[in-house]
PDB file of C-alpha atoms in Angstrom:
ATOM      1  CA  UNK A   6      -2.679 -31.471   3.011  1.00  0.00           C
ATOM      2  CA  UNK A   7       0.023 -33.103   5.234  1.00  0.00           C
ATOM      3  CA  UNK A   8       0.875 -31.522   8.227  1.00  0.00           C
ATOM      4  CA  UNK A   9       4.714 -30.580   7.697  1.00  0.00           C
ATOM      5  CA  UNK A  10       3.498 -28.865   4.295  1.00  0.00           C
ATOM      6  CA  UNK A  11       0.931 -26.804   6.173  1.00  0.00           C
ATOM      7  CA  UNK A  12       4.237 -25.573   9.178  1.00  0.00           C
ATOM      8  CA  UNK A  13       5.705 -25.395   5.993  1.00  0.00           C
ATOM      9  CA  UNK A  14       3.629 -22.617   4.554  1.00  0.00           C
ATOM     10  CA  UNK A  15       2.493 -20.908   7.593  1.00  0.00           C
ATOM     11  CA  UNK A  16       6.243 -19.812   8.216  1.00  0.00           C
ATOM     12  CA  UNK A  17       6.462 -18.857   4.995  1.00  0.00           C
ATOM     13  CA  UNK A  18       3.119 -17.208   5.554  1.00  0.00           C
ATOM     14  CA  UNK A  19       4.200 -14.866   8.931  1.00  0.00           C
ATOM     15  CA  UNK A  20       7.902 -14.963   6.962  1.00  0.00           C
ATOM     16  CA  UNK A  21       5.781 -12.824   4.395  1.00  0.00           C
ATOM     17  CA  UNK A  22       3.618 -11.120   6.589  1.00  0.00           C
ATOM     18  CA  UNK A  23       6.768  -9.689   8.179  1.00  0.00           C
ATOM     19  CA  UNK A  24       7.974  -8.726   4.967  1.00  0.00           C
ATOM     20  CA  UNK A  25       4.804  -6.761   3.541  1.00  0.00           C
ATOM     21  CA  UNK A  26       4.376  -5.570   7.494  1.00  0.00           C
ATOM     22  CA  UNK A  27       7.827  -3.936   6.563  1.00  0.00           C
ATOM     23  CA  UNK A  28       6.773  -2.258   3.175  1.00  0.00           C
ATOM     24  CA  UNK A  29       3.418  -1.220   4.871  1.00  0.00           C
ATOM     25  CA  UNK A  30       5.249   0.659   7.886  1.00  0.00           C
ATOM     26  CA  UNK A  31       7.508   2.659   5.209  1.00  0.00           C
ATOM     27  CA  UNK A  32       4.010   3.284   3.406  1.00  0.00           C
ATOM     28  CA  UNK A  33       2.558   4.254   6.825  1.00  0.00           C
ATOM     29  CA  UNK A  34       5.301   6.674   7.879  1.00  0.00           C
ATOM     30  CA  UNK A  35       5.554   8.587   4.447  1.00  0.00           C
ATOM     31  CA  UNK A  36       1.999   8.531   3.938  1.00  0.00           C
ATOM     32  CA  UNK A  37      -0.023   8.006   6.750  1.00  0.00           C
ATOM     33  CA  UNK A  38       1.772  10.518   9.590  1.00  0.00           C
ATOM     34  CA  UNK A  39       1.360  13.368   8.132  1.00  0.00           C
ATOM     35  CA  UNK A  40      -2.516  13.460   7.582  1.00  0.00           C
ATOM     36  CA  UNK A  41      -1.978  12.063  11.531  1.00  0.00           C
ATOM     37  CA  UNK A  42       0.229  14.521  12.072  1.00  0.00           C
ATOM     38  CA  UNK A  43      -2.209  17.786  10.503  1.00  0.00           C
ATOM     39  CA  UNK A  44      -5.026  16.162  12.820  1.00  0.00           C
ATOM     40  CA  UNK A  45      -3.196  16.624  15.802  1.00  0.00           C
ATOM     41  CA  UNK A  46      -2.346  20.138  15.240  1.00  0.00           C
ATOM     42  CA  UNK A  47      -5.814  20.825  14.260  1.00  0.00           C
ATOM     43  CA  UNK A  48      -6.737  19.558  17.411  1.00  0.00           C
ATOM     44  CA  UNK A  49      -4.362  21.611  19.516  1.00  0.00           C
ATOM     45  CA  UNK A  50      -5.273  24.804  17.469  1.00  0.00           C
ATOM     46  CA  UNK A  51      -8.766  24.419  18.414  1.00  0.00           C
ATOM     47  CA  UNK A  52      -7.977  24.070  22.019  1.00  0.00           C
ATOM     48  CA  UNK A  53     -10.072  21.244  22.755  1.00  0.00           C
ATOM     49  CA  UNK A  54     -11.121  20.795  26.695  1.00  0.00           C
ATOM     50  CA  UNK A  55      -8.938  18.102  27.673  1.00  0.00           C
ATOM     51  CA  UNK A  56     -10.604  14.392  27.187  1.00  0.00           C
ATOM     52  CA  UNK A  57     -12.836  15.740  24.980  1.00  0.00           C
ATOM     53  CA  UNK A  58     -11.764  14.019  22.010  1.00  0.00           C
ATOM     54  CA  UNK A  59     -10.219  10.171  22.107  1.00  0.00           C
ATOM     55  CA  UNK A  60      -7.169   9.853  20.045  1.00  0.00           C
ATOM     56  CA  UNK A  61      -6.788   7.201  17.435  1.00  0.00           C
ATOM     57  CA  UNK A  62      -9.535   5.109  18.848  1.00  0.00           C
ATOM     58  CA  UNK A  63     -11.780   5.893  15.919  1.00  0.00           C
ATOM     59  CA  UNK A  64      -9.076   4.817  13.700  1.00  0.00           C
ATOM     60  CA  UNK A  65      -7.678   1.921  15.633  1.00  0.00           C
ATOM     61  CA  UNK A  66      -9.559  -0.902  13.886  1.00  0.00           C
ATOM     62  CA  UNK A  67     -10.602   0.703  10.408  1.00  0.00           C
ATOM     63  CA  UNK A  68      -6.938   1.142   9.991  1.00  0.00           C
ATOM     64  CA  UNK A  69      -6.059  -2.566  11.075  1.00  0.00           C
ATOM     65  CA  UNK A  70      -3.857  -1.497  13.642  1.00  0.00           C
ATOM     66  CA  UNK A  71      -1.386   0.758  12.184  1.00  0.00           C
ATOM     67  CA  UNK A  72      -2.641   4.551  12.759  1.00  0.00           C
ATOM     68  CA  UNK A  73      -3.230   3.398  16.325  1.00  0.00           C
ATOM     69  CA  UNK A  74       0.431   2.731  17.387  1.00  0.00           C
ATOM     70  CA  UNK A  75       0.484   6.411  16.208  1.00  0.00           C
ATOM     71  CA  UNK A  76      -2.347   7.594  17.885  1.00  0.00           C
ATOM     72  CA  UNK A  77      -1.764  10.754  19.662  1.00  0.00           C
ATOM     73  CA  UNK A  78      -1.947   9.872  23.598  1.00  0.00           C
ATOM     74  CA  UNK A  79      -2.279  11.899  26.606  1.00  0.00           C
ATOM     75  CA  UNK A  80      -3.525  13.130  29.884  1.00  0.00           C
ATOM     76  CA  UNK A  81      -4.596  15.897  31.575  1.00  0.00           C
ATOM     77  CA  UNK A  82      -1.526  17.082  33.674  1.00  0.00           C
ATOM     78  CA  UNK A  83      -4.178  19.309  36.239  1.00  0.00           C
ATOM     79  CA  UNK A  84      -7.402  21.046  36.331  1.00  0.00           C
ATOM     80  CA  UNK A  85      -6.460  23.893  33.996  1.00  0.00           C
ATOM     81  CA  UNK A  86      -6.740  21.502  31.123  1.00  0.00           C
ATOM     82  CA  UNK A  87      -2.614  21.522  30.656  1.00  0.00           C
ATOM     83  CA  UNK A  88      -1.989  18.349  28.953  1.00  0.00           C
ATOM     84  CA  UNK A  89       1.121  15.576  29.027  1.00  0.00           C
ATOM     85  CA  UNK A  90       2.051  13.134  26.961  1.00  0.00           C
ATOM     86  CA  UNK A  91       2.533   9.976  27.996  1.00  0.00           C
ATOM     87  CA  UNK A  92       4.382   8.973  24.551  1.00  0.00           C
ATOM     88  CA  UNK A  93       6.267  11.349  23.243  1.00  0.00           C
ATOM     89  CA  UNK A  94       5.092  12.042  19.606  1.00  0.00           C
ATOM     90  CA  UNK A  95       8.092  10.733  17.639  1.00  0.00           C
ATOM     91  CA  UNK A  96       8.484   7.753  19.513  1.00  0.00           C
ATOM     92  CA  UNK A  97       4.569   7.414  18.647  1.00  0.00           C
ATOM     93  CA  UNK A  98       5.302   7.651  14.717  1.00  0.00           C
ATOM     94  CA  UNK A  99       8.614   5.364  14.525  1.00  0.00           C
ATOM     95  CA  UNK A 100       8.918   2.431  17.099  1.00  0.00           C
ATOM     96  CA  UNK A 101       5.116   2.565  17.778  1.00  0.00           C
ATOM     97  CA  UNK A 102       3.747   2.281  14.030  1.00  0.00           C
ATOM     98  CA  UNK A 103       6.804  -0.165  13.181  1.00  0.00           C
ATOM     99  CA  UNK A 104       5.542  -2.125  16.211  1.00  0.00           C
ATOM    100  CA  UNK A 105       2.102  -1.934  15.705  1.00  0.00           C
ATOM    101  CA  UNK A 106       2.441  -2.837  11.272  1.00  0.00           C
ATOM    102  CA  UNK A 107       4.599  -5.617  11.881  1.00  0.00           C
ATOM    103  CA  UNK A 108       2.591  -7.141  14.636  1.00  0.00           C
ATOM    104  CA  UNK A 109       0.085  -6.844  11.938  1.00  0.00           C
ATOM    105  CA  UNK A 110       1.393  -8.005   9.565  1.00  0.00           C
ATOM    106  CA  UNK A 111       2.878 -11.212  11.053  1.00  0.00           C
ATOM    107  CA  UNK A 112      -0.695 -12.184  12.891  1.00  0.00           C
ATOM    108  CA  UNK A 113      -2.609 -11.591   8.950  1.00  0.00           C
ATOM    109  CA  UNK A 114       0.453 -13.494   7.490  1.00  0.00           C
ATOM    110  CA  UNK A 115      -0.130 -16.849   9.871  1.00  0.00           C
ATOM    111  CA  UNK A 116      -4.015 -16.213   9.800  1.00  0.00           C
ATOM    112  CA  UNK A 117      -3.718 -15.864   5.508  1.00  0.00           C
ATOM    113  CA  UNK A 118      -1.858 -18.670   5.183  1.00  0.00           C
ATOM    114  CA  UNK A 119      -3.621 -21.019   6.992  1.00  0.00           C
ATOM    115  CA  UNK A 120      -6.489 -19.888   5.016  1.00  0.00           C
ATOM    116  CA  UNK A 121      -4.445 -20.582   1.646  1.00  0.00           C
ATOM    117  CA  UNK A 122      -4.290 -24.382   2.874  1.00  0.00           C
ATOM    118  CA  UNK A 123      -7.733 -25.018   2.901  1.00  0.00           C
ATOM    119  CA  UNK A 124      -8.273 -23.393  -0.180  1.00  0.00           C
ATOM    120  CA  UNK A 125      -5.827 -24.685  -2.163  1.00  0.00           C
ATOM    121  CA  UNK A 126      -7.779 -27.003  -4.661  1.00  0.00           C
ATOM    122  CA  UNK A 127     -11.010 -26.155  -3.423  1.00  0.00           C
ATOM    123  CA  UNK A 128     -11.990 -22.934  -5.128  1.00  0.00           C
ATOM    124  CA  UNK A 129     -11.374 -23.609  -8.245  1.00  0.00           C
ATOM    125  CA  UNK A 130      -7.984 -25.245 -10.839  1.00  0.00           C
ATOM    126  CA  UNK A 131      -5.499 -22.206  -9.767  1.00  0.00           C
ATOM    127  CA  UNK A 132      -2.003 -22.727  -8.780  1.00  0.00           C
ATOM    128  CA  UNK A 133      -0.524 -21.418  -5.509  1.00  0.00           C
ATOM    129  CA  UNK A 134       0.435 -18.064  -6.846  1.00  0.00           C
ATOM    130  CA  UNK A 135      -3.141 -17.513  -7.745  1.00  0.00           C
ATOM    131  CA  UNK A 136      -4.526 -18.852  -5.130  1.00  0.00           C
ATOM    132  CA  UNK A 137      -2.788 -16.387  -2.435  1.00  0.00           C
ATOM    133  CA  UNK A 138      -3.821 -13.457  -4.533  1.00  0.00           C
ATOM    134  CA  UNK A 139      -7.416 -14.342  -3.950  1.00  0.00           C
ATOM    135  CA  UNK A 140      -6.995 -15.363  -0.664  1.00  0.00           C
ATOM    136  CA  UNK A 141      -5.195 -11.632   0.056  1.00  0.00           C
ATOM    137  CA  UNK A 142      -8.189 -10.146  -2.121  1.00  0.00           C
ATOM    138  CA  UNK A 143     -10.810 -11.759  -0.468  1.00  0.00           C
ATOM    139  CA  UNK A 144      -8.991 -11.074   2.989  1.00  0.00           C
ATOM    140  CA  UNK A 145      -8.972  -7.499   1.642  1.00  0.00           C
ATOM    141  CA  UNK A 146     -12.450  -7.052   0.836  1.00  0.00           C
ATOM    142  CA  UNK A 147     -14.288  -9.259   3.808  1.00  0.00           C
ATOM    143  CA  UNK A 148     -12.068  -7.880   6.699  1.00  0.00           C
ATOM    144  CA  UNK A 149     -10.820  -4.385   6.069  1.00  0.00           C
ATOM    145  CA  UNK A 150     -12.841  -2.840   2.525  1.00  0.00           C
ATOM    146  CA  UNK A 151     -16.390  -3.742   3.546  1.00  0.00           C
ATOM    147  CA  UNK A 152     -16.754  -2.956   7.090  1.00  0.00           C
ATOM    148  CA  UNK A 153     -14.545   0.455   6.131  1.00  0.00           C
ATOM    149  CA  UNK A 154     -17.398   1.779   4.076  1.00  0.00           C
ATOM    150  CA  UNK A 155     -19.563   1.316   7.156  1.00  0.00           C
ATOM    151  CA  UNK A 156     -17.368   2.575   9.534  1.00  0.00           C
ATOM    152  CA  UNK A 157     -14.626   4.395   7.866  1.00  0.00           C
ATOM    153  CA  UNK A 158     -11.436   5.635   9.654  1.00  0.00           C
ATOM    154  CA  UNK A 159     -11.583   8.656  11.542  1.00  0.00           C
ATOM    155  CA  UNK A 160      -8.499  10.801  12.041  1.00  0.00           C
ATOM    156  CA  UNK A 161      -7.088  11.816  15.849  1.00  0.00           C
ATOM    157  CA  UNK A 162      -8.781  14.346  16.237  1.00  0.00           C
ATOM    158  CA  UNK A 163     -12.213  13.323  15.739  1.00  0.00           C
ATOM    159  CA  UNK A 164     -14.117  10.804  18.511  1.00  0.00           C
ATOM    160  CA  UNK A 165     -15.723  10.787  21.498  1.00  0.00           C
ATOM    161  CA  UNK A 166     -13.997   8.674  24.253  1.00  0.00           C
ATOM    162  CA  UNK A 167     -16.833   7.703  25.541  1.00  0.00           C
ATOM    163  CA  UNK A 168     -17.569   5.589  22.468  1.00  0.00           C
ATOM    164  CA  UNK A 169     -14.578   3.862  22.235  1.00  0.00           C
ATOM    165  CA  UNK A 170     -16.168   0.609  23.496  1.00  0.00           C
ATOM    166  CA  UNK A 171     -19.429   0.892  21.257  1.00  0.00           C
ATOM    167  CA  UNK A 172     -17.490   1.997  18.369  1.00  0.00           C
ATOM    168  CA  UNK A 173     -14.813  -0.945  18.772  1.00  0.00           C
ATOM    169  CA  UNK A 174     -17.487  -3.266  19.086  1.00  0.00           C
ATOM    170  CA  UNK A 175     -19.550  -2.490  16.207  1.00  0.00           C
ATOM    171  CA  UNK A 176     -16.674  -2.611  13.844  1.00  0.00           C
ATOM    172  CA  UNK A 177     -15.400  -6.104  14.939  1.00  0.00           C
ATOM    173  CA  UNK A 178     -19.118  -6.656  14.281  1.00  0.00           C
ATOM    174  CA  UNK A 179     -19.038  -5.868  11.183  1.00  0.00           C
ATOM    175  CA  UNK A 180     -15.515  -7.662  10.477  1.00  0.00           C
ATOM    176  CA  UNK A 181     -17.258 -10.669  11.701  1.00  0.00           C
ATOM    177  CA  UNK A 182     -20.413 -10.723   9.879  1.00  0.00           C
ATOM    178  CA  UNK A 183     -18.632  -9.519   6.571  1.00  0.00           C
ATOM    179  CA  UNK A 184     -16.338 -12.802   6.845  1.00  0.00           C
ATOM    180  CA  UNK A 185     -19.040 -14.806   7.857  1.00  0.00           C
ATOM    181  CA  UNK A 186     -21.115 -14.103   4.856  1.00  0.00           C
ATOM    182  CA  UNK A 187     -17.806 -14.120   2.514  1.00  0.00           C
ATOM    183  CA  UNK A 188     -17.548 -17.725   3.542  1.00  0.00           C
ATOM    184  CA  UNK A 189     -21.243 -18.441   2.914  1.00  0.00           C
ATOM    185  CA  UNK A 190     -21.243 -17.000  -0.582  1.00  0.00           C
ATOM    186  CA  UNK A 191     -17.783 -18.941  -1.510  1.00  0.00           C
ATOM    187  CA  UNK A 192     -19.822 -22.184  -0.134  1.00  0.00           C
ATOM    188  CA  UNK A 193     -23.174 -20.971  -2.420  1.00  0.00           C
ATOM    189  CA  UNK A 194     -21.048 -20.558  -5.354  1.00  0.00           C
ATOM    190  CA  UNK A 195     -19.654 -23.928  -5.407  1.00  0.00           C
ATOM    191  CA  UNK A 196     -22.829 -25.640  -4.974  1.00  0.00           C
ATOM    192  CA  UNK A 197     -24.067 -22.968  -7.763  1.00  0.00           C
ATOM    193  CA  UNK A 198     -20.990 -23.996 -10.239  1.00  0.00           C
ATOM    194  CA  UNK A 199     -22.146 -27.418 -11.420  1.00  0.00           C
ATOM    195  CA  UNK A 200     -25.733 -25.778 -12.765  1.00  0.00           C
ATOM    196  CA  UNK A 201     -24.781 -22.293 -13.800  1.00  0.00           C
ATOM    197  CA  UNK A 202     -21.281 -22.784 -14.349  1.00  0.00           C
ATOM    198  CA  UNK A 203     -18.496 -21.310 -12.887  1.00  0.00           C
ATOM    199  CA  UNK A 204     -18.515 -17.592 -13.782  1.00  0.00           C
ATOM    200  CA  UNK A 205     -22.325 -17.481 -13.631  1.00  0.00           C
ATOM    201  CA  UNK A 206     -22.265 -18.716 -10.354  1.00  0.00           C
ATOM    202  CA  UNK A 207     -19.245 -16.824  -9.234  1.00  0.00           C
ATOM    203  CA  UNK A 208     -21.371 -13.788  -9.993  1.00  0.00           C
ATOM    204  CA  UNK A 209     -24.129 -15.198  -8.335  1.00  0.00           C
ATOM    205  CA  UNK A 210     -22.742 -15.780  -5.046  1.00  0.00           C
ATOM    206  CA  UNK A 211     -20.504 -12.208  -5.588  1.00  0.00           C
ATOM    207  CA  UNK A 212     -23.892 -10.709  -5.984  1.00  0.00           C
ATOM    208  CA  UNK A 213     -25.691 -12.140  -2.767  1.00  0.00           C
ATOM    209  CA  UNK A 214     -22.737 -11.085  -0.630  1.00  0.00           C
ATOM    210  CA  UNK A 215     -22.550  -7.465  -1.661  1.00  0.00           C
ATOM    211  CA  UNK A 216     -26.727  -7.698  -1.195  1.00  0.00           C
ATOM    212  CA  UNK A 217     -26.488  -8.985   2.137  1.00  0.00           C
ATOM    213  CA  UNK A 218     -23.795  -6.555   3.590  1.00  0.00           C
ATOM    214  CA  UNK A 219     -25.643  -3.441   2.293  1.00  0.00           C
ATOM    215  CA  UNK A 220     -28.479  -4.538   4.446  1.00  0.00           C
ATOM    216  CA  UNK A 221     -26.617  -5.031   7.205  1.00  0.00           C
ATOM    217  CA  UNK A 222     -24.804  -2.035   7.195  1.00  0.00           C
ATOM    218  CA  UNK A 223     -28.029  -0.457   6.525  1.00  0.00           C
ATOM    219  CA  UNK A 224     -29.258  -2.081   9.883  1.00  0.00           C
ATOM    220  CA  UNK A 225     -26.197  -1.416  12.233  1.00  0.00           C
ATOM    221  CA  UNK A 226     -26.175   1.602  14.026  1.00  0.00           C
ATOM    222  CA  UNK A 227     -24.132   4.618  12.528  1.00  0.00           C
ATOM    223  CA  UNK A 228     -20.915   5.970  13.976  1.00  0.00           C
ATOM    224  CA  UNK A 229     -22.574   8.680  16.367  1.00  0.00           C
ATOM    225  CA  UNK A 230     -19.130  10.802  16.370  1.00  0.00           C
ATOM    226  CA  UNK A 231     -19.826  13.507  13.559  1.00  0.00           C
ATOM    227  CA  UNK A 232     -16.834  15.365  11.916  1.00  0.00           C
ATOM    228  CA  UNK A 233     -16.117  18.609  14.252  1.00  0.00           C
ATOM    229  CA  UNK A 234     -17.102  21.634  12.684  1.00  0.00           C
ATOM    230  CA  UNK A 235     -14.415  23.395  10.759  1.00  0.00           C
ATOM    231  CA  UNK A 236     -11.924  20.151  10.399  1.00  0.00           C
ATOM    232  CA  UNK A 237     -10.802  20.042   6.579  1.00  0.00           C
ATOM    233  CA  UNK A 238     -12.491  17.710   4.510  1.00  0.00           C
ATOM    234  CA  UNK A 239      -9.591  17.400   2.282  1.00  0.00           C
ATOM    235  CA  UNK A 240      -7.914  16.324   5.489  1.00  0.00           C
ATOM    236  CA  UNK A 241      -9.963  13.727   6.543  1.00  0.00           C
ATOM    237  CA  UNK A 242      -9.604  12.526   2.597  1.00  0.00           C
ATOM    238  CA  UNK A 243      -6.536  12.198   2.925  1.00  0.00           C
ATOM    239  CA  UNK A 244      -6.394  10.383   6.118  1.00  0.00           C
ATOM    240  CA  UNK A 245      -8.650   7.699   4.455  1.00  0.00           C
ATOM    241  CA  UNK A 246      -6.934   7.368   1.797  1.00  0.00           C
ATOM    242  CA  UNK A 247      -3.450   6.433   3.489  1.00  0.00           C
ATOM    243  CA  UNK A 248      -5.337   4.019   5.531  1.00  0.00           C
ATOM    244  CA  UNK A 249      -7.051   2.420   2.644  1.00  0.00           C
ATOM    245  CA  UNK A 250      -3.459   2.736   0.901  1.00  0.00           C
ATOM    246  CA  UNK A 251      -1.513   1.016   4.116  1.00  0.00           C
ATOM    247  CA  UNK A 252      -3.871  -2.207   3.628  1.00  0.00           C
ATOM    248  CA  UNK A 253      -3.708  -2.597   0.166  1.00  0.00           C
ATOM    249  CA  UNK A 254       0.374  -2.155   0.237  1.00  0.00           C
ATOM    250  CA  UNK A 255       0.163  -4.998   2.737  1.00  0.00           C
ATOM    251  CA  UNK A 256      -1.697  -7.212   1.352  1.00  0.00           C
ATOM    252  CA  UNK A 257      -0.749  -6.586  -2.134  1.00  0.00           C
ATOM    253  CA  UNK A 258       3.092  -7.498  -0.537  1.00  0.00           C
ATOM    254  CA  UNK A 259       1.614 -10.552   0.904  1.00  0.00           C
ATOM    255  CA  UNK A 260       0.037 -11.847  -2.051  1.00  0.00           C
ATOM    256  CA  UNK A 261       3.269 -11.528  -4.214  1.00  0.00           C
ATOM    257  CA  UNK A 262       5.338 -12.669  -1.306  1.00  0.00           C
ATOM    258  CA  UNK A 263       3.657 -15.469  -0.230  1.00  0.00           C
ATOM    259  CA  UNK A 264       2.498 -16.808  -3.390  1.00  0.00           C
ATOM    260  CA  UNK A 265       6.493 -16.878  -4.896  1.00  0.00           C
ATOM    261  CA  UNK A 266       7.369 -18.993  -1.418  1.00  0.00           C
ATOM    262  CA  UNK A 267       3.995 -20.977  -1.220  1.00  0.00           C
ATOM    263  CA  UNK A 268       4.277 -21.992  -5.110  1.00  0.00           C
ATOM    264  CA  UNK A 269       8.569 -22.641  -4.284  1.00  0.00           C
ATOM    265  CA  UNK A 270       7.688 -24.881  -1.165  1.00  0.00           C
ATOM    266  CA  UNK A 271       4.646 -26.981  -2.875  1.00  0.00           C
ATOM    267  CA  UNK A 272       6.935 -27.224  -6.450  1.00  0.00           C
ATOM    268  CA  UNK A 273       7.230 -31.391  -7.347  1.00  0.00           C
ATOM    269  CA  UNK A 274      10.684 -32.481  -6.083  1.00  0.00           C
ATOM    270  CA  UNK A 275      13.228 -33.059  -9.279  1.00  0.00           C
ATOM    271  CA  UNK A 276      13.358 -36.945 -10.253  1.00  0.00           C
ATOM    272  CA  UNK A 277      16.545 -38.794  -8.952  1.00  0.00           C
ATOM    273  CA  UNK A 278      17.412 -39.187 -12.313  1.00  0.00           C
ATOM    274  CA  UNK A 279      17.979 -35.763 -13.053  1.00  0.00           C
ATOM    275  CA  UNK A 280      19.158 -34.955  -9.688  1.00  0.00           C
ATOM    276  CA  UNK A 281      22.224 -37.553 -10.203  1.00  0.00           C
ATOM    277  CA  UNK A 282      25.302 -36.051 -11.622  1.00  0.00           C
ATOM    278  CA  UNK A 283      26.310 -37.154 -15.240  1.00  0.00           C
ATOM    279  CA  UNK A 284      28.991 -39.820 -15.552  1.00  0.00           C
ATOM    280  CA  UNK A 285      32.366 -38.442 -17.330  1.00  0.00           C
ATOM    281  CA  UNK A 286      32.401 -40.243 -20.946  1.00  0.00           C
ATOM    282  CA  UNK A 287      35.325 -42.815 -20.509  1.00  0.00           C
ATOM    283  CA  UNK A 288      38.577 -42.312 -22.739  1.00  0.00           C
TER     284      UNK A 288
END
């Protein structure tokens, strides 16, 4: 693919990550705060000794990015445990989620749509429109889905601070490895295709990844931060839920956005012919 096509589509491709970074922080602030919101309070009602609990950092990377900007941050003001925030808590909600989504969403945008150019043509006869839906579906599955069910999201209230690091780190782990073998099982289904044909060994290679990841995650180490005591489960559901529900509002946005532009942008230029205009009949 020429270069100017692939500037071409990776504008298009943060243009659209903007876009569905957009729908995703109205999902986020409907949705998502309020399960954020009940955590908090939970917290506070409990009267947790301060720096205890970390807030957000359990969600930070299971929820790509966006409960974070709302995380609930703060410090301990003096010995007697009186706390301050730093942020205050609506400013955390609005201009920190809309930051943190459309920072998102831009960076998954440019990263998506570079991926669309190299698979255009190469994973099978499908047209750009299909071709960024399973490029936003396999995105999906490979960096958020996957490594979720390992480590799910957590809501503010629950996590140890001192785990941030070893928490953060085994996620990204598991981002990494899940793409890794995503890309390996797209390569073994293609060399599959010619023998098996191409469903067969589209199942094939479907199979081996979801084989290999559930050994992996059955390797990795588990999130040592256990639910408090006492915190509602349907709370934590419903936390989970919305940050399940924030990635698959983006990405769903992407696919639809940036398959209408990427299809527009790589459409066959109209003949001269047809552009010229038609000649007046002469009297």
């Amino acid at each position: 693919m020429p270069s100017g096509t692939v500037g071409r589509l990776l504008l298009r491709g943060l243009l659209a990550g903007l876009i569905a970074g957009l729908v995703a922080f109205v999902f986020a602030y409907t949705v998502g705060e309020g399960p954020v919101s009940d955590s908090i309070a939970q917290e506070q009602a409990h009267s947790a000794p301060a720096g205890h609990h970390d807030h957000g950092g359990g969600s930070a990377a299971a929820a790509g990015g966006a409960e974070d900007a709302s995380a609930h941050e703060h410090a301990s003001a003096d010995a007697g445990g009186e706390e301050e925030e730093l942020v205050s808590r609506d400013l955390q909600s609005t201009a920190g989620l809309a930051t943190g989504v459309l920072v998102y969403g831009v960076a998954v945008g440019g990263i998506a749509a570079l991926a669309f150019c190299f698979a255009l043509g190469r994973v099978g006869r499908f047209g750009p429109r299909a071709t960024a839906a399973l490029v936003a579906g396999a995105a999906f599955v490979t960096v958020y889905f996957v490594p979720f069910l390992k480590y799910p999201a957590n809501p503010p209230a629950v996590g140890n601070p001192d785990t941030i690091g070893k928490r953060t780190a085994l996620f990204f782990l598991m981002i990494a490895l899940s793409v890794l073998i995503g890309v390996a099982a797209v390569i073994l289904g293609k060399r599959l295709a010619p023998r098996l044909g191409t469903w067969n060994a589209t199942v094939a290679a479907g199979l081996g990844y979801a084989v290999v990841m559930a050994v992996l995650a059955f390797v990795l180490p588990p999130n040592d931060d256990a639910i408090p005591d006492g915190f509602p489960a349907a709370l934590l559901w419903d936390f989970r839920l919305a940050s399940i529900g924030l990635q698959v509002v983006l990405w769903t946005g992407f696919a639809l956005l940036f398959g209408t532009l990427a299809d527009r942008a790589l459409a066959p230029a109209a003949p001269a012919a047809e552009r010229a205009p038609v000649a007046a009949p002469a009297v």
